[in-house]
């Protein structure tokens, strides 16, 4: 099992992607069917895991790739 | 008094309550059990109050030296009839072997040592029951607060040990107290009897039983209870793991 601390190295660029596309978190929540609370957790890098279904829905809604949404910071 | 209408009515009401309460709880549980934790907690509180009250009353009775009911083990006495007496059996059932191996008596004047041993058994049993009730209440509260694994596996395993050690020791100490009471009651240093009276096989037949001696029986139910608690602790450990894994999942 990988170390738990490594989860904190994943940075979510949801904020930048939303701003660039002029979409609010509430609107994205309606589009992907994920609660605003959970999207906020993801946006603020407090998420420790993400479902493939959530990832796919966000990438579809924002028309981006997984690499554009998530970045792994150097350890 | 067993045959009186009031006694029959009271017995019937008690039996109905004893049957109805578990049935009611099962029905509530099968309907989703939303109120089940609250009911379980209330029942546990009630059990604690009854155990505490009954223990205090029994302890005062024992310490004061007042009359108490004891069930003591005796050397088995075969059912017998006095010489010359015959009975017409009601059915074809016959006794092949065995006998009456315990006596339930209301006694007073037991020595302090015996009463203290009986009190110790009572207090151990009460403390064990209260410890189990406390953990049940904590479980019910954690379910009501939406965090069913809050009690933790350590508390459950500790309760399992308390149940095992408390249950076994309460039973063993209780049996020792009963044997001590039996010796206190039936042992004799001498006596008198008519010249012509010489019962074969001691006085047990004519109605003065002999103590059975130390023949302690280890109860198995505390081990079963402790194993069930250990199993629940294992389930909780798995639940905690799942809960931890799902934290921060979006």
CSV table of C-alpha atoms in Angstrom, one decimal:
chain,number,residue,atom,x,y,z
A,1,UNK,CA,0.0,0.0,0.0
A,2,UNK,CA,1.4,3.4,-1.0
A,3,UNK,CA,2.1,6.0,1.8
A,4,UNK,CA,-1.0,8.0,2.9
A,5,UNK,CA,1.0,11.3,2.7
A,6,UNK,CA,1.4,10.9,-1.0
A,7,UNK,CA,-2.3,11.8,-1.5
A,8,UNK,CA,-1.4,15.4,-0.5
A,9,UNK,CA,1.0,15.7,-3.5
A,10,UNK,CA,-1.9,15.6,-6.0
A,11,UNK,CA,-3.0,19.1,-7.0
A,12,UNK,CA,-6.4,19.6,-8.6
A,13,UNK,CA,-6.6,22.4,-11.1
A,14,UNK,CA,-10.4,22.6,-11.0
A,15,UNK,CA,-10.3,26.3,-9.9
A,16,UNK,CA,-8.3,27.4,-12.9
A,17,UNK,CA,-10.3,25.2,-15.4
A,18,UNK,CA,-13.6,26.6,-14.1
A,19,UNK,CA,-12.4,30.2,-14.2
A,20,UNK,CA,-11.1,29.7,-17.8
A,21,UNK,CA,-14.4,28.3,-18.9
A,22,UNK,CA,-16.5,30.7,-16.9
A,23,UNK,CA,-18.4,28.0,-15.1
A,24,UNK,CA,-19.3,28.1,-11.4
A,25,UNK,CA,-18.9,25.2,-9.0
A,26,UNK,CA,-22.7,25.1,-8.5
A,27,UNK,CA,-23.2,24.8,-12.3
A,28,UNK,CA,-20.5,22.1,-12.5
A,29,UNK,CA,-22.3,20.3,-9.7
A,30,UNK,CA,-25.5,20.2,-11.7
A,31,UNK,CA,-23.6,19.1,-14.8
A,32,UNK,CA,-21.8,16.2,-13.3
A,33,UNK,CA,-24.2,15.1,-10.5
A,34,UNK,CA,-21.6,15.5,-7.7
A,35,UNK,CA,-22.4,17.6,-4.7
A,36,UNK,CA,-21.0,21.1,-4.3
A,37,UNK,CA,-19.4,20.0,-1.0
A,38,UNK,CA,-17.5,17.1,-2.7
A,39,UNK,CA,-16.5,19.3,-5.6
A,40,UNK,CA,-15.2,21.9,-3.1
A,41,UNK,CA,-13.2,19.2,-1.3
A,42,UNK,CA,-11.7,18.3,-4.7
A,43,UNK,CA,-11.0,21.9,-5.6
A,44,UNK,CA,-9.3,22.7,-2.4
A,45,UNK,CA,-7.0,19.6,-2.6
A,46,UNK,CA,-8.6,18.0,0.4
A,47,UNK,CA,-9.7,14.9,-1.5
A,48,UNK,CA,-7.8,11.7,-0.8
A,49,UNK,CA,-9.4,9.6,-3.5
A,50,UNK,CA,-11.5,10.2,-6.6
A,51,UNK,CA,-13.9,7.8,-8.3
A,52,UNK,CA,-13.4,7.1,-12.0
A,53,UNK,CA,-17.0,8.1,-12.6
A,54,UNK,CA,-16.4,11.5,-11.0
A,55,UNK,CA,-13.2,12.0,-12.9
A,56,UNK,CA,-14.8,11.1,-16.2
A,57,UNK,CA,-17.9,13.3,-15.6
A,58,UNK,CA,-15.7,16.3,-14.7
A,59,UNK,CA,-13.4,15.8,-17.7
A,60,UNK,CA,-16.4,15.5,-20.0
A,61,UNK,CA,-18.1,18.6,-18.6
A,62,UNK,CA,-14.9,20.7,-18.8
A,63,UNK,CA,-13.7,19.2,-22.0
A,64,UNK,CA,-10.3,18.5,-20.6
A,65,UNK,CA,-7.9,15.5,-20.0
A,66,UNK,CA,-7.2,13.9,-16.6
A,67,UNK,CA,-3.6,15.4,-16.9
A,68,UNK,CA,-5.1,18.9,-17.2
A,69,UNK,CA,-7.3,18.4,-14.1
A,70,UNK,CA,-4.8,16.6,-11.8
A,71,UNK,CA,-1.1,17.2,-11.4
A,72,UNK,CA,1.3,15.3,-9.1
A,73,UNK,CA,3.7,17.7,-7.4
A,74,UNK,CA,7.3,16.5,-6.9
A,75,UNK,CA,7.9,14.8,-3.5
B,1,UNK,CA,-51.1,-19.8,46.1
B,2,UNK,CA,-50.1,-21.0,42.7
B,3,UNK,CA,-53.6,-22.1,41.9
B,4,UNK,CA,-55.4,-18.8,42.9
B,5,UNK,CA,-57.0,-16.8,40.1
B,6,UNK,CA,-54.9,-13.7,40.9
B,7,UNK,CA,-51.6,-15.7,40.8
B,8,UNK,CA,-52.6,-17.3,37.5
B,9,UNK,CA,-53.5,-13.9,36.0
B,10,UNK,CA,-50.2,-12.4,37.2
B,11,UNK,CA,-48.2,-15.4,35.9
B,12,UNK,CA,-50.0,-15.1,32.5
B,13,UNK,CA,-49.4,-11.3,32.3
B,14,UNK,CA,-45.7,-11.9,33.2
B,15,UNK,CA,-45.4,-14.6,30.6
B,16,UNK,CA,-47.1,-12.4,28.0
B,17,UNK,CA,-44.7,-9.5,28.8
B,18,UNK,CA,-41.7,-11.8,28.6
B,19,UNK,CA,-42.8,-13.1,25.2
B,20,UNK,CA,-44.2,-9.8,23.9
B,21,UNK,CA,-41.2,-7.6,24.5
B,22,UNK,CA,-38.7,-9.6,22.4
B,23,UNK,CA,-41.4,-10.1,19.7
B,24,UNK,CA,-42.0,-6.3,19.7
B,25,UNK,CA,-38.2,-5.6,19.4
B,26,UNK,CA,-37.9,-8.1,16.5
B,27,UNK,CA,-40.8,-6.5,14.7
B,28,UNK,CA,-39.3,-3.0,15.1
B,29,UNK,CA,-35.9,-4.3,13.9
B,30,UNK,CA,-37.5,-5.9,10.9
B,31,UNK,CA,-39.2,-2.7,9.9
B,32,UNK,CA,-35.9,-0.9,9.4
B,33,UNK,CA,-35.0,-0.6,13.1
B,34,UNK,CA,-34.8,3.3,13.0
B,35,UNK,CA,-35.7,3.4,16.7
B,36,UNK,CA,-33.9,0.2,17.6
B,37,UNK,CA,-30.8,1.8,19.0
B,38,UNK,CA,-32.9,4.0,21.3
B,39,UNK,CA,-34.9,1.0,22.5
B,40,UNK,CA,-31.8,-1.0,23.1
B,41,UNK,CA,-30.2,1.9,25.1
B,42,UNK,CA,-33.4,2.3,27.1
B,43,UNK,CA,-33.6,-1.5,27.9
B,44,UNK,CA,-29.9,-1.5,28.8
B,45,UNK,CA,-30.4,1.5,31.2
B,46,UNK,CA,-33.4,-0.4,32.7
B,47,UNK,CA,-31.3,-3.5,33.1
B,48,UNK,CA,-28.5,-1.5,34.8
B,49,UNK,CA,-31.0,0.1,37.2
B,50,UNK,CA,-32.6,-3.3,38.1
B,51,UNK,CA,-29.2,-5.0,38.5
B,52,UNK,CA,-27.9,-2.1,40.7
B,53,UNK,CA,-31.1,-2.1,42.8
B,54,UNK,CA,-31.3,-5.9,43.2
B,55,UNK,CA,-27.6,-6.1,44.0
B,56,UNK,CA,-27.9,-3.4,46.7
B,57,UNK,CA,-30.9,-5.2,48.3
B,58,UNK,CA,-29.2,-8.6,48.1
B,59,UNK,CA,-25.9,-7.1,49.5
B,60,UNK,CA,-27.8,-5.5,52.5
B,61,UNK,CA,-29.7,-8.8,53.1
B,62,UNK,CA,-26.5,-10.8,53.1
B,63,UNK,CA,-24.5,-8.4,55.2
B,64,UNK,CA,-27.3,-8.0,57.8
B,65,UNK,CA,-27.5,-11.8,58.3
B,66,UNK,CA,-31.2,-11.9,57.5
B,67,UNK,CA,-32.8,-14.9,55.9
B,68,UNK,CA,-31.7,-15.5,52.3
B,69,UNK,CA,-32.6,-18.2,49.8
B,70,UNK,CA,-29.7,-20.4,48.7
B,71,UNK,CA,-29.5,-23.4,46.4
B,72,UNK,CA,-26.9,-25.7,47.7
B,73,UNK,CA,-25.4,-28.9,46.1
B,74,UNK,CA,-26.0,-32.1,48.1
B,75,UNK,CA,-24.9,-35.7,47.7
B,76,UNK,CA,-27.6,-37.2,45.5
B,77,UNK,CA,-30.5,-38.7,47.4
B,78,UNK,CA,-32.6,-41.3,45.6
B,79,UNK,CA,-36.4,-40.8,45.9
B,80,UNK,CA,-37.5,-43.4,48.5
B,81,UNK,CA,-40.6,-44.4,50.5
B,82,UNK,CA,-40.6,-45.5,54.1
B,83,UNK,CA,-40.5,-49.3,54.7
B,84,UNK,CA,-43.9,-50.9,54.1
B,85,UNK,CA,-45.3,-48.0,52.0
B,86,UNK,CA,-46.2,-48.7,48.3
B,87,UNK,CA,-47.8,-46.5,45.7
B,88,UNK,CA,-49.8,-47.2,42.6
B,89,UNK,CA,-47.8,-45.5,39.7
B,90,UNK,CA,-49.9,-43.1,37.6
B,91,UNK,CA,-48.0,-44.0,34.5
B,92,UNK,CA,-45.5,-46.6,33.3
B,93,UNK,CA,-42.6,-44.3,33.9
B,94,UNK,CA,-40.0,-45.7,36.3
B,95,UNK,CA,-36.8,-44.3,37.9
B,96,UNK,CA,-33.6,-46.2,36.9
B,97,UNK,CA,-31.0,-44.2,38.7
B,98,UNK,CA,-30.1,-40.7,39.9
B,99,UNK,CA,-31.5,-38.6,42.7
B,100,UNK,CA,-32.1,-35.1,44.1
B,101,UNK,CA,-28.7,-33.3,44.0
B,102,UNK,CA,-29.5,-29.8,45.2
B,103,UNK,CA,-31.7,-28.2,47.8
B,104,UNK,CA,-33.2,-24.7,47.7
B,105,UNK,CA,-33.5,-23.4,51.2
B,106,UNK,CA,-34.3,-20.1,53.0
B,107,UNK,CA,-31.6,-19.9,55.6
B,108,UNK,CA,-30.3,-17.4,58.2
B,109,UNK,CA,-27.3,-17.2,60.5
B,110,UNK,CA,-24.7,-18.1,57.9
B,111,UNK,CA,-21.1,-17.4,59.0
B,112,UNK,CA,-19.6,-14.0,57.8
B,113,UNK,CA,-17.0,-15.8,55.6
B,114,UNK,CA,-19.7,-17.6,53.7
B,115,UNK,CA,-21.8,-14.4,53.3
B,116,UNK,CA,-18.8,-12.5,52.1
B,117,UNK,CA,-18.0,-15.1,49.4
B,118,UNK,CA,-21.7,-15.0,48.3
B,119,UNK,CA,-21.5,-11.2,48.3
B,120,UNK,CA,-18.3,-11.3,46.2
B,121,UNK,CA,-20.1,-13.5,43.6
B,122,UNK,CA,-23.1,-11.2,43.6
B,123,UNK,CA,-20.9,-8.1,43.1
B,124,UNK,CA,-18.8,-9.7,40.3
B,125,UNK,CA,-21.9,-10.8,38.5
B,126,UNK,CA,-23.5,-7.3,38.8
B,127,UNK,CA,-20.3,-5.5,37.7
B,128,UNK,CA,-20.0,-7.8,34.7
B,129,UNK,CA,-23.7,-7.2,33.7
B,130,UNK,CA,-23.2,-3.4,34.1
B,131,UNK,CA,-20.0,-3.4,32.0
B,132,UNK,CA,-21.8,-5.2,29.2
B,133,UNK,CA,-24.8,-2.8,29.5
B,134,UNK,CA,-22.4,0.2,29.3
B,135,UNK,CA,-20.8,-1.1,26.1
B,136,UNK,CA,-24.3,-1.8,24.6
B,137,UNK,CA,-25.4,1.8,25.5
B,138,UNK,CA,-22.2,3.2,23.9
B,139,UNK,CA,-22.8,1.1,20.8
B,140,UNK,CA,-26.5,2.3,20.6
B,141,UNK,CA,-25.4,5.9,21.1
B,142,UNK,CA,-22.7,5.7,18.4
B,143,UNK,CA,-25.3,4.2,15.9
B,144,UNK,CA,-27.7,7.1,16.8
B,145,UNK,CA,-25.0,9.7,16.2
B,146,UNK,CA,-24.3,8.3,12.8
B,147,UNK,CA,-20.8,7.0,13.6
B,148,UNK,CA,-21.4,3.3,14.3
B,149,UNK,CA,-17.7,2.5,14.7
B,150,UNK,CA,-17.0,5.1,17.3
B,151,UNK,CA,-16.9,2.6,20.2
B,152,UNK,CA,-13.8,1.0,18.8
B,153,UNK,CA,-12.5,-2.5,18.7
B,154,UNK,CA,-10.4,-2.1,21.9
B,155,UNK,CA,-13.5,-1.3,24.0
B,156,UNK,CA,-15.3,-4.4,22.5
B,157,UNK,CA,-12.4,-6.7,23.2
B,158,UNK,CA,-12.0,-5.3,26.7
B,159,UNK,CA,-15.7,-6.0,27.3
B,160,UNK,CA,-15.2,-9.5,25.9
B,161,UNK,CA,-12.5,-10.1,28.5
B,162,UNK,CA,-14.7,-8.6,31.3
B,163,UNK,CA,-17.5,-10.9,30.2
B,164,UNK,CA,-15.3,-14.0,30.1
B,165,UNK,CA,-13.4,-13.4,33.4
B,166,UNK,CA,-16.4,-11.8,35.2
B,167,UNK,CA,-18.9,-14.5,34.1
B,168,UNK,CA,-16.6,-17.4,34.9
B,169,UNK,CA,-15.4,-16.0,38.3
B,170,UNK,CA,-18.9,-15.0,39.4
B,171,UNK,CA,-20.1,-18.5,38.7
B,172,UNK,CA,-17.1,-20.2,40.4
B,173,UNK,CA,-17.2,-17.9,43.4
B,174,UNK,CA,-21.0,-18.4,43.6
B,175,UNK,CA,-20.5,-22.2,43.6
B,176,UNK,CA,-17.9,-22.0,46.3
B,177,UNK,CA,-20.3,-19.9,48.4
B,178,UNK,CA,-23.0,-22.4,47.9
B,179,UNK,CA,-20.7,-25.3,48.9
B,180,UNK,CA,-19.6,-23.3,52.0
B,181,UNK,CA,-23.3,-22.6,52.9
B,182,UNK,CA,-24.0,-26.3,52.4
B,183,UNK,CA,-21.3,-27.4,54.8
B,184,UNK,CA,-22.4,-24.6,57.3
B,185,UNK,CA,-25.9,-26.0,57.2
B,186,UNK,CA,-25.6,-29.8,57.0
B,187,UNK,CA,-22.3,-30.6,58.8
B,188,UNK,CA,-22.7,-31.8,62.4
B,189,UNK,CA,-20.4,-32.6,65.2
B,190,UNK,CA,-22.7,-34.9,67.1
B,191,UNK,CA,-26.3,-35.6,68.0
B,192,UNK,CA,-28.8,-37.9,69.6
B,193,UNK,CA,-31.3,-40.4,68.3
B,194,UNK,CA,-33.6,-43.1,69.7
B,195,UNK,CA,-31.8,-46.3,70.5
B,196,UNK,CA,-33.9,-48.3,68.0
B,197,UNK,CA,-33.2,-45.8,65.2
B,198,UNK,CA,-30.2,-46.7,63.0
B,199,UNK,CA,-30.7,-45.7,59.4
B,200,UNK,CA,-28.5,-47.5,56.9
B,201,UNK,CA,-26.4,-45.2,54.8
B,202,UNK,CA,-26.4,-42.2,57.0
B,203,UNK,CA,-29.0,-39.5,57.5
B,204,UNK,CA,-29.5,-38.5,53.9
B,205,UNK,CA,-32.4,-40.9,53.3
B,206,UNK,CA,-34.4,-39.8,56.3
B,207,UNK,CA,-34.0,-36.2,55.2
B,208,UNK,CA,-30.7,-34.8,56.3
B,209,UNK,CA,-28.6,-34.4,53.1
B,210,UNK,CA,-24.9,-34.5,53.0
B,211,UNK,CA,-22.8,-31.7,51.3
B,212,UNK,CA,-21.8,-32.7,47.8
B,213,UNK,CA,-18.3,-31.3,48.2
B,214,UNK,CA,-16.3,-29.1,45.8
B,215,UNK,CA,-17.3,-30.2,42.3
B,216,UNK,CA,-17.1,-26.9,40.5
B,217,UNK,CA,-18.6,-26.6,37.0
B,218,UNK,CA,-17.1,-24.0,34.6
B,219,UNK,CA,-19.9,-22.2,32.7
B,220,UNK,CA,-19.4,-21.9,28.9
B,221,UNK,CA,-21.7,-19.1,28.2
B,222,UNK,CA,-19.1,-16.3,29.1
B,223,UNK,CA,-16.7,-17.9,26.6
B,224,UNK,CA,-19.5,-17.8,23.9
B,225,UNK,CA,-20.3,-14.2,24.8
B,226,UNK,CA,-16.7,-13.2,24.7
B,227,UNK,CA,-16.3,-14.9,21.3
B,228,UNK,CA,-19.3,-13.1,19.9
B,229,UNK,CA,-17.9,-9.8,21.1
B,230,UNK,CA,-14.5,-10.6,19.6
B,231,UNK,CA,-16.3,-11.4,16.3
B,232,UNK,CA,-18.1,-8.0,16.5
B,233,UNK,CA,-14.8,-6.4,17.2
B,234,UNK,CA,-13.4,-8.0,14.0
B,235,UNK,CA,-16.4,-6.7,12.0
B,236,UNK,CA,-15.8,-3.2,13.5
B,237,UNK,CA,-12.2,-3.3,12.6
B,238,UNK,CA,-13.2,-4.0,9.0
B,239,UNK,CA,-15.8,-1.3,9.1
B,240,UNK,CA,-13.3,1.2,10.5
B,241,UNK,CA,-11.0,0.3,7.6
B,242,UNK,CA,-13.7,0.9,5.1
B,243,UNK,CA,-14.7,4.1,6.7
B,244,UNK,CA,-11.1,5.4,6.7
B,245,UNK,CA,-10.7,4.3,3.0
B,246,UNK,CA,-13.9,6.3,2.0
B,247,UNK,CA,-12.8,9.5,3.8
B,248,UNK,CA,-12.0,12.2,1.3
B,249,UNK,CA,-13.4,10.1,-1.6
B,250,UNK,CA,-15.3,12.3,-4.1
